[in-house]
C-alpha positions as MATLAB code, in Angstrom:
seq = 'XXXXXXXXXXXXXXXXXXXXXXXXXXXXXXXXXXXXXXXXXXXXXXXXXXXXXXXXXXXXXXXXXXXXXXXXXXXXXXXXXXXXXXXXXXXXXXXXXXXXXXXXXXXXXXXXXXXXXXXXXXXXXXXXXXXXXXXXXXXXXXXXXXXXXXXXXXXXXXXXXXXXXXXXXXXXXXXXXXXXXXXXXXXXXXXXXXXXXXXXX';
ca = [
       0.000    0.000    0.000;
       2.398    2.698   -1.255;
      -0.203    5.371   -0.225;
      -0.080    4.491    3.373;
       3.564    4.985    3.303;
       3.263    7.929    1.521;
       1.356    9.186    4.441;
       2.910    7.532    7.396;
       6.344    9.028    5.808;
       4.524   12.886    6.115;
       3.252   12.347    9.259;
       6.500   11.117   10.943;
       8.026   14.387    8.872;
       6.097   16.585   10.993;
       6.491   15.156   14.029;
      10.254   15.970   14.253;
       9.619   19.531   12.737;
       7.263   20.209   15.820;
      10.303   18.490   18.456;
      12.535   21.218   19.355;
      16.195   21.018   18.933;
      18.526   19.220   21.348;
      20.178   22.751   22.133;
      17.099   24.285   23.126;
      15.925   22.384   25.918;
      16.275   23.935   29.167;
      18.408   22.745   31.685;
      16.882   22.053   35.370;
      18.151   23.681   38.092;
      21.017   22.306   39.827;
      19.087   23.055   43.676;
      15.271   23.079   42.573;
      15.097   23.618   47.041;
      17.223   26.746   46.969;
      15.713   28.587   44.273;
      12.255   28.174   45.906;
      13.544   29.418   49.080;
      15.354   32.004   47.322;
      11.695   32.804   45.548;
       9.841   32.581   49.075;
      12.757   35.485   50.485;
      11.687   37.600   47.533;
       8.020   37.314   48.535;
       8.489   37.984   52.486;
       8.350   41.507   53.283;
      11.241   43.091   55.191;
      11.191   42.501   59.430;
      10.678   46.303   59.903;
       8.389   46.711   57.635;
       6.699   43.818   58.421;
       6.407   45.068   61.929;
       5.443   48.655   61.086;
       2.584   47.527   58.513;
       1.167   45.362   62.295;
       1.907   48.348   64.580;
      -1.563   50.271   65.519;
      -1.866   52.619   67.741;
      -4.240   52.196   70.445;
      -7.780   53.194   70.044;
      -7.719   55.094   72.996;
      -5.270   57.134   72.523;
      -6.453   58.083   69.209;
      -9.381   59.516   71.026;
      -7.712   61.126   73.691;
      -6.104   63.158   70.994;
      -8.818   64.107   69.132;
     -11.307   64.984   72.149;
      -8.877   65.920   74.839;
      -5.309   67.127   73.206;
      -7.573   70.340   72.554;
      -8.937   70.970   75.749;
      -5.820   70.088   77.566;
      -3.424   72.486   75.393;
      -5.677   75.191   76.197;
      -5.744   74.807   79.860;
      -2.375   74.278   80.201;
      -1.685   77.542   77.863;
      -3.879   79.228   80.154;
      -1.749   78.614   83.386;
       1.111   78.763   81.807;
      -0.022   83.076   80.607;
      -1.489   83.566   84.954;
       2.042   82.229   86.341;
       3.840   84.141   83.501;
       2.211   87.373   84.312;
       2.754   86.885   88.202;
       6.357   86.386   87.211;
       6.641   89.612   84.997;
       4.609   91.889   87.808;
       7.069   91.034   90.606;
       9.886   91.702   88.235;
       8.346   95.032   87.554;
       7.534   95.501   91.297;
      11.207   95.014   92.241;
      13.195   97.001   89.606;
      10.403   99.952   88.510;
       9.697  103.093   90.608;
      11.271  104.620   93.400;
      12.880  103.457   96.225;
       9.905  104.198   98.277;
       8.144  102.356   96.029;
       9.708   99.055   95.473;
      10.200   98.948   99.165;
       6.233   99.377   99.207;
       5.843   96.566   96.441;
       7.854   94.248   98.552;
       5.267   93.948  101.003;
       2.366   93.912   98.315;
       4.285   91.278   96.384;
       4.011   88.739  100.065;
       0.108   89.865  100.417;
      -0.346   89.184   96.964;
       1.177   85.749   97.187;
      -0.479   85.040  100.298;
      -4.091   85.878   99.294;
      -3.386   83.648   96.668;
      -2.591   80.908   99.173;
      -6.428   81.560  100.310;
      -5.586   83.802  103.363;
      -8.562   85.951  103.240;
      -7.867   88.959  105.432;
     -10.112   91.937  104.186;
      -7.832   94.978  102.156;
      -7.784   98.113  104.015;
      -5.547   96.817  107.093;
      -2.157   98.513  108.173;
       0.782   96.175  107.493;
       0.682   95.514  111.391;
      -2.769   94.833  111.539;
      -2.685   92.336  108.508;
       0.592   90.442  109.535;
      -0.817   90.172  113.133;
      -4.097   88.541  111.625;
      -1.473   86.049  109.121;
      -0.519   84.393  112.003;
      -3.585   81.740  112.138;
      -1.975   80.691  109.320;
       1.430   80.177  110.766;
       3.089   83.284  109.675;
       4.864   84.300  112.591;
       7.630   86.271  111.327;
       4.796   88.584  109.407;
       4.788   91.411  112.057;
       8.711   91.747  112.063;
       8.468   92.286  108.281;
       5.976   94.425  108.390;
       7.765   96.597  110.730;
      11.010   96.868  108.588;
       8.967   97.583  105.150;
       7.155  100.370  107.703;
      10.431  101.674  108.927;
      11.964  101.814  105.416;
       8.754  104.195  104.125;
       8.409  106.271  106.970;
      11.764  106.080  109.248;
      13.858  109.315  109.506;
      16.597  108.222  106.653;
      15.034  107.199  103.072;
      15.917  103.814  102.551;
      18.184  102.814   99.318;
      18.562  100.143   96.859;
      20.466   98.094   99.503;
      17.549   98.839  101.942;
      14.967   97.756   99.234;
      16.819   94.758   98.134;
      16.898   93.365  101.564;
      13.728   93.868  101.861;
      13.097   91.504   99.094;
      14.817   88.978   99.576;
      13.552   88.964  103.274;
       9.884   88.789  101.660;
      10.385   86.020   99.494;
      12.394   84.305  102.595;
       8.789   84.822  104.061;
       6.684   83.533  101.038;
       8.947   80.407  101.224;
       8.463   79.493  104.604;
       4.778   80.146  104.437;
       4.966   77.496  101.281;
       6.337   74.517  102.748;
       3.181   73.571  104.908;
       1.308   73.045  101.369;
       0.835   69.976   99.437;
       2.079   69.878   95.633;
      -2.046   70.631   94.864;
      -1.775   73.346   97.328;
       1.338   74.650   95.137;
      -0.329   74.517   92.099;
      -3.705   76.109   92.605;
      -1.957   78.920   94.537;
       0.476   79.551   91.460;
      -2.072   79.638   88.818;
      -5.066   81.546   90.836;
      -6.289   84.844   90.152;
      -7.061   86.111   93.542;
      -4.195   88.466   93.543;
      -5.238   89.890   90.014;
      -8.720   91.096   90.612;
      -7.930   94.716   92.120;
      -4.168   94.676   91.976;
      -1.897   97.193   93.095;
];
């Protein structure tokens, strides 16, 4: 049957045109296992990163931002402008004026800090009369400073800057000492309160 030779001869021809070439088979890997780890190092993200992309900050703290950062900034602004300003005045007090009248504003700068400690002893009093009342709340050594600011404004010499500046540092001697019985609270409220700044001096 020449004619199924014929055919079986074509067929067989293209077969081996559709079989690549011997040179263009690819060669296997020599380690099939490293290249798929090497393939599974590409995929994994980096430890940091990895860690960074999980990292969430807490939902409560988001919120405490949000609602109370505001709030908070503003009070604490607040306080920060009151003690500020009480810092500025007795810087004024001490180094503006006369020396009749920063010997005066050495005694308003203890009142001042004391009303602001809550000693409530009605305006209008003679130094005297006002240290003599401070003593209920343990300020014993009120009446000798009171009589030395006294003697400075109306003694027979006029007092000068020496005069004045022990007077000051005498007064804030006092304000210390008349501190230390107070808690940290205590501290806090009496720094930041605005007793002394309705109907300043």
């Amino acid at each position: 049957k020449p004619e199924e030779q014929v055919q079986n001869k074509k067929l067989e021809q293209e077969l081996a045109q559709q079989e690549p070439p011997p040179d263009e088979y690819l060669e296997p890997p020599e380690d099939a296992a490293a290249l798929a780890q090497q393939k599974n190092k590409q995929r994994e993200p980096d430890a940091p990163n990895a860690a960074a992309a999980g990292f969430q900050i807490p939902r409560a703290l988001v919120l405490g931002a949000l609602y109370g950062g505001g709030p908070l900034v503003l009070v604490l602004s607040i306080c920060g402008a009151i003690v500020g300003y009480k810092t500025l005045r007795r810087k004024r007090r001490r180094t503006r004026g006369t020396v009749v009248q920063r010997a005066s504003a050495a005694w308003t700068e203890v009142v001042d800090r004391l009303r602001d400690q809550g000693l409530n002893v009605p305006r209008g009093m003679t130094r005297r009369e006002f240290a003599a009342a401070s003593t209920d709340i343990g300020w014993s050594t009120g009446l000798p400073f009171a009589s030395r600011v006294d003697l400075a404004m109306f003694g027979p010499d006029d007092p000068d800057d020496g005069v004045v500046e022990e007077l000051w540092a005498s007064g804030l001697t006092e304000l210390k000492a008349a501190r230390e019985p107070l808690t940290r609270r205590q501290r806090f409220r009496a720094a930041v309160s605005l007793t002394s700044l309705r109907g300043q001096k």
